[in-house]
PDB file of C-alpha atoms in Angstrom:
ATOM      1  CA  PRO A   1      93.143 109.034 101.625  1.00 46.00           C
ATOM      2  CA  LEU A   2      95.575 108.280 104.463  1.00 48.00           C
ATOM      3  CA  LEU A   3      96.416 104.865 103.030  1.00 50.00           C
ATOM      4  CA  GLN A   4      97.650 106.460  99.819  1.00 49.00           C
ATOM      5  CA  ALA A   5     100.658 107.794 101.717  1.00 49.00           C
ATOM      6  CA  ALA A   6     102.064 104.280 102.044  1.00 52.00           C
ATOM      7  CA  GLY A   7     104.628 103.220  99.519  1.00 53.00           C
ATOM      8  CA  LYS A   8     108.335 102.789  99.816  1.00 49.00           C
ATOM      9  CA  LYS A   9     109.257 104.795 102.896  1.00 52.00           C
ATOM     10  CA  ASN A  10     112.168 104.325 105.275  1.00 54.00           C
ATOM     11  CA  SER A  11     110.191 104.147 108.527  1.00 51.00           C
ATOM     12  CA  PHE A  12     111.352 101.805 111.249  1.00 57.00           C
ATOM     13  CA  ASN A  13     108.826 102.652 113.973  1.00 64.00           C
ATOM     14  CA  LEU A  14     105.959 100.682 112.389  1.00 68.00           C
ATOM     15  CA  LEU A  15     103.430  98.359 113.959  1.00 71.00           C
ATOM     16  CA  GLY A  16     104.455  94.730 113.715  1.00 73.00           C
ATOM     17  CA  LEU A  17     102.566  92.097 111.750  1.00 78.00           C
ATOM     18  CA  THR A  18     102.245  88.470 112.758  1.00 77.00           C
ATOM     19  CA  GLU A  19     101.882  85.705 110.193  1.00 82.00           C
ATOM     20  CA  ALA A  20      98.674  84.542 111.918  1.00 85.00           C
ATOM     21  CA  GLU A  21      97.020  87.861 110.973  1.00 85.00           C
ATOM     22  CA  LEU A  22      97.924  87.499 107.289  1.00 89.00           C
ATOM     23  CA  GLU A  23      96.231  85.645 104.459  1.00 90.00           C
ATOM     24  CA  GLU A  24      98.479  85.106 101.442  1.00 91.00           C
ATOM     25  CA  GLN A  25      97.628  84.067  97.884  1.00 90.00           C
ATOM     26  CA  PHE A  26      99.672  83.736  94.716  1.00 90.00           C
ATOM     27  CA  VAL A  27      97.846  84.747  91.556  1.00 89.00           C
ATOM     28  CA  ARG A  28      98.748  85.453  87.959  1.00 85.00           C
ATOM     29  CA  GLY A  29      99.860  88.994  87.456  1.00 80.00           C
ATOM     30  CA  ALA A  30      98.514  91.406  84.882  1.00 77.00           C
ATOM     31  CA  GLY A  31     100.062  93.861  82.470  1.00 75.00           C
ATOM     32  CA  PRO A  32     102.904  93.669  79.970  1.00 75.00           C
ATOM     33  CA  GLY A  33     105.190  90.664  79.946  1.00 74.00           C
ATOM     34  CA  GLY A  34     103.506  88.133  77.670  1.00 75.00           C
ATOM     35  CA  GLN A  35     104.091  84.486  78.546  1.00 74.00           C
ATOM     36  CA  ALA A  36     106.269  85.333  81.541  1.00 71.00           C
ATOM     37  CA  THR A  37     103.282  87.041  83.137  1.00 73.00           C
ATOM     38  CA  ASN A  38     100.485  84.844  81.863  1.00 74.00           C
ATOM     39  CA  LYS A  39     101.949  81.483  82.890  1.00 80.00           C
ATOM     40  CA  THR A  40     103.430  82.152  86.327  1.00 82.00           C
ATOM     41  CA  ASN A  41     101.712  82.770  89.655  1.00 87.00           C
ATOM     42  CA  ASN A  42     104.184  85.227  91.107  1.00 87.00           C
ATOM     43  CA  CYS A  43     101.803  88.060  91.971  1.00 91.00           C
ATOM     44  CA  VAL A  44     101.243  88.167  95.745  1.00 93.00           C
ATOM     45  CA  VAL A  45      97.909  89.165  97.282  1.00 94.00           C
ATOM     46  CA  LEU A  46      98.297  89.773 101.000  1.00 93.00           C
ATOM     47  CA  LYS A  47      95.363  90.491 103.319  1.00 94.00           C
ATOM     48  CA  HIS A  48      95.540  91.728 106.900  1.00 92.00           C
ATOM     49  CA  ILE A  49      92.544  89.961 108.437  1.00 91.00           C
ATOM     50  CA  PRO A  50      91.858  92.257 111.470  1.00 90.00           C
ATOM     51  CA  SER A  51      91.777  95.484 109.424  1.00 89.00           C
ATOM     52  CA  GLY A  52      90.703  94.049 106.054  1.00 92.00           C
ATOM     53  CA  ILE A  53      93.498  95.838 104.180  1.00 92.00           C
ATOM     54  CA  VAL A  54      94.565  94.068 100.966  1.00 94.00           C
ATOM     55  CA  VAL A  55      97.840  94.600  99.091  1.00 93.00           C
ATOM     56  CA  LYS A  56      98.633  93.211  95.654  1.00 92.00           C
ATOM     57  CA  CYS A  57     102.289  93.173  94.603  1.00 92.00           C
ATOM     58  CA  HIS A  58     103.659  92.212  91.188  1.00 90.00           C
ATOM     59  CA  GLN A  59     106.734  94.416  90.956  1.00 88.00           C
ATOM     60  CA  THR A  60     109.255  91.701  90.126  1.00 87.00           C
ATOM     61  CA  ARG A  61     109.271  88.267  88.468  1.00 86.00           C
ATOM     62  CA  SER A  62     110.331  86.642  91.732  1.00 89.00           C
ATOM     63  CA  ALA A  63     107.558  85.470  94.056  1.00 89.00           C
ATOM     64  CA  GLU A  64     109.889  85.747  97.075  1.00 92.00           C
ATOM     65  CA  GLN A  65     110.778  89.361  96.345  1.00 93.00           C
ATOM     66  CA  ASN A  66     107.109  90.172  95.777  1.00 92.00           C
ATOM     67  CA  ARG A  67     106.264  88.561  99.143  1.00 91.00           C
ATOM     68  CA  LYS A  68     108.830  90.758 100.881  1.00 91.00           C
ATOM     69  CA  ILE A  69     107.713  93.946  99.130  1.00 92.00           C
ATOM     70  CA  ALA A  70     104.024  93.186  99.796  1.00 92.00           C
ATOM     71  CA  ARG A  71     104.726  92.723 103.516  1.00 91.00           C
ATOM     72  CA  GLU A  72     106.586  96.045 103.700  1.00 88.00           C
ATOM     73  CA  ILE A  73     103.775  97.924 101.962  1.00 89.00           C
ATOM     74  CA  LEU A  74     101.112  96.181 104.059  1.00 90.00           C
ATOM     75  CA  GLN A  75     102.978  97.013 107.262  1.00 87.00           C
ATOM     76  CA  GLU A  76     103.030 100.705 106.292  1.00 86.00           C
ATOM     77  CA  LYS A  77      99.333 100.683 105.392  1.00 87.00           C
ATOM     78  CA  VAL A  78      98.380  98.960 108.647  1.00 86.00           C
ATOM     79  CA  ASP A  79     100.481 101.484 110.561  1.00 84.00           C
ATOM     80  CA  LEU A  80      98.651 104.327 108.807  1.00 84.00           C
ATOM     81  CA  PHE A  81      95.302 102.646 109.439  1.00 84.00           C
ATOM     82  CA  TYR A  82      95.807 102.381 113.196  1.00 84.00           C
ATOM     83  CA  LYS A  83      97.954 105.454 113.959  1.00 81.00           C
ATOM     84  CA  GLY A  84      96.499 107.880 111.402  1.00 78.00           C
ATOM     85  CA  GLU A  85      98.241 111.248 111.394  1.00 79.00           C
ATOM     86  CA  ASP A  86     100.603 110.146 114.184  1.00 79.00           C
ATOM     87  CA  SER A  87     102.204 107.583 111.877  1.00 76.00           C
ATOM     88  CA  ASP A  88     105.809 108.093 110.746  1.00 77.00           C
ATOM     89  CA  VAL A  89     104.754 107.263 107.174  1.00 77.00           C
ATOM     90  CA  PHE A  90     102.176 110.079 107.205  1.00 81.00           C
ATOM     91  CA  LYS A  91     104.648 112.576 108.696  1.00 82.00           C
ATOM     92  CA  GLU A  92     107.273 111.610 106.104  1.00 82.00           C
ATOM     93  CA  LYS A  93     104.764 112.072 103.279  1.00 82.00           C
ATOM     94  CA  LYS A  94     103.724 115.500 104.583  1.00 86.00           C
ATOM     95  CA  ALA A  95     107.359 116.582 104.926  1.00 87.00           C
ATOM     96  CA  SER A  96     108.131 115.562 101.338  1.00 87.00           C
ATOM     97  CA  GLU A  97     105.040 117.434 100.109  1.00 89.00           C
ATOM     98  CA  ARG A  98     106.145 120.594 101.947  1.00 93.00           C
ATOM     99  CA  LYS A  99     109.637 120.241 100.479  1.00 94.00           C
ATOM    100  CA  LYS A 100     108.199 119.854  96.983  1.00 94.00           C
ATOM    101  CA  GLN A 101     105.968 122.932  97.390  1.00 95.00           C
ATOM    102  CA  GLU A 102     108.917 124.986  98.650  1.00 96.00           C
ATOM    103  CA  LYS A 103     110.993 123.919  95.643  1.00 96.00           C
ATOM    104  CA  LYS A 104     108.148 124.925  93.297  1.00 96.00           C
ATOM    105  CA  ARG A 105     107.811 128.299  95.014  1.00 96.00           C
ATOM    106  CA  ARG A 106     111.543 129.012  94.668  1.00 96.00           C
ATOM    107  CA  ALA A 107     111.525 128.011  90.992  1.00 96.00           C
ATOM    108  CA  LYS A 108     108.591 130.352  90.363  1.00 96.00           C
ATOM    109  CA  GLU A 109     110.371 133.227  92.115  1.00 96.00           C
ATOM    110  CA  ASN A 110     113.504 132.638  90.027  1.00 95.00           C
ATOM    111  CA  LEU A 111     111.436 132.660  86.850  1.00 95.00           C
ATOM    112  CA  GLU A 112     109.831 135.969  87.867  1.00 95.00           C
ATOM    113  CA  ARG A 113     113.258 137.479  88.626  1.00 95.00           C
ATOM    114  CA  LYS A 114     114.587 136.418  85.226  1.00 95.00           C
ATOM    115  CA  LYS A 115     111.512 137.833  83.513  1.00 94.00           C
ATOM    116  CA  HIS A 116     111.901 141.126  85.375  1.00 93.00           C
ATOM    117  CA  LEU A 117     115.609 141.287  84.522  1.00 92.00           C
ATOM    118  CA  LYS A 118     114.854 140.719  80.834  1.00 92.00           C
ATOM    119  CA  GLU A 119     112.262 143.517  80.877  1.00 90.00           C
ATOM    120  CA  MET A 120     114.770 145.882  82.486  1.00 90.00           C
ATOM    121  CA  GLN A 121     117.377 145.044  79.829  1.00 89.00           C
ATOM    122  CA  GLN A 122     114.801 145.737  77.095  1.00 88.00           C
ATOM    123  CA  LEU A 123     114.064 149.151  78.623  1.00 87.00           C
ATOM    124  CA  ASP A 124     117.782 149.969  78.884  1.00 86.00           C
ATOM    125  CA  LYS A 125     118.268 149.217  75.172  1.00 83.00           C
ATOM    126  CA  LYS A 126     115.558 151.717  74.195  1.00 72.00           C
TER     127      LYS A 126
END
């Protein structure tokens, strides 16, 4: 469940990865795209050998961009794996969840106020 917090975060205090710890493969991607997807090996599968974490990235048609993106995601997942709840990625995810819940709560309160105001106007008309 902790590893699901990794994605595209702006954390700079992450654990470093060395190329010796990584195993990289290029495979054919899956999904929509027809011949462009079925004939090119631009999907990157990156494995962090010490932790066993595997990341598969096929976000763009460029193998180089996919390599870069896969390394960023893997670095965040490895950071979460070793640091747990002390990780910046985890703290950022929790903060965004709290912000989202607060926004939902305010929207609900506004809806209740509008509903109450409408009821009061109906009573005034009668």
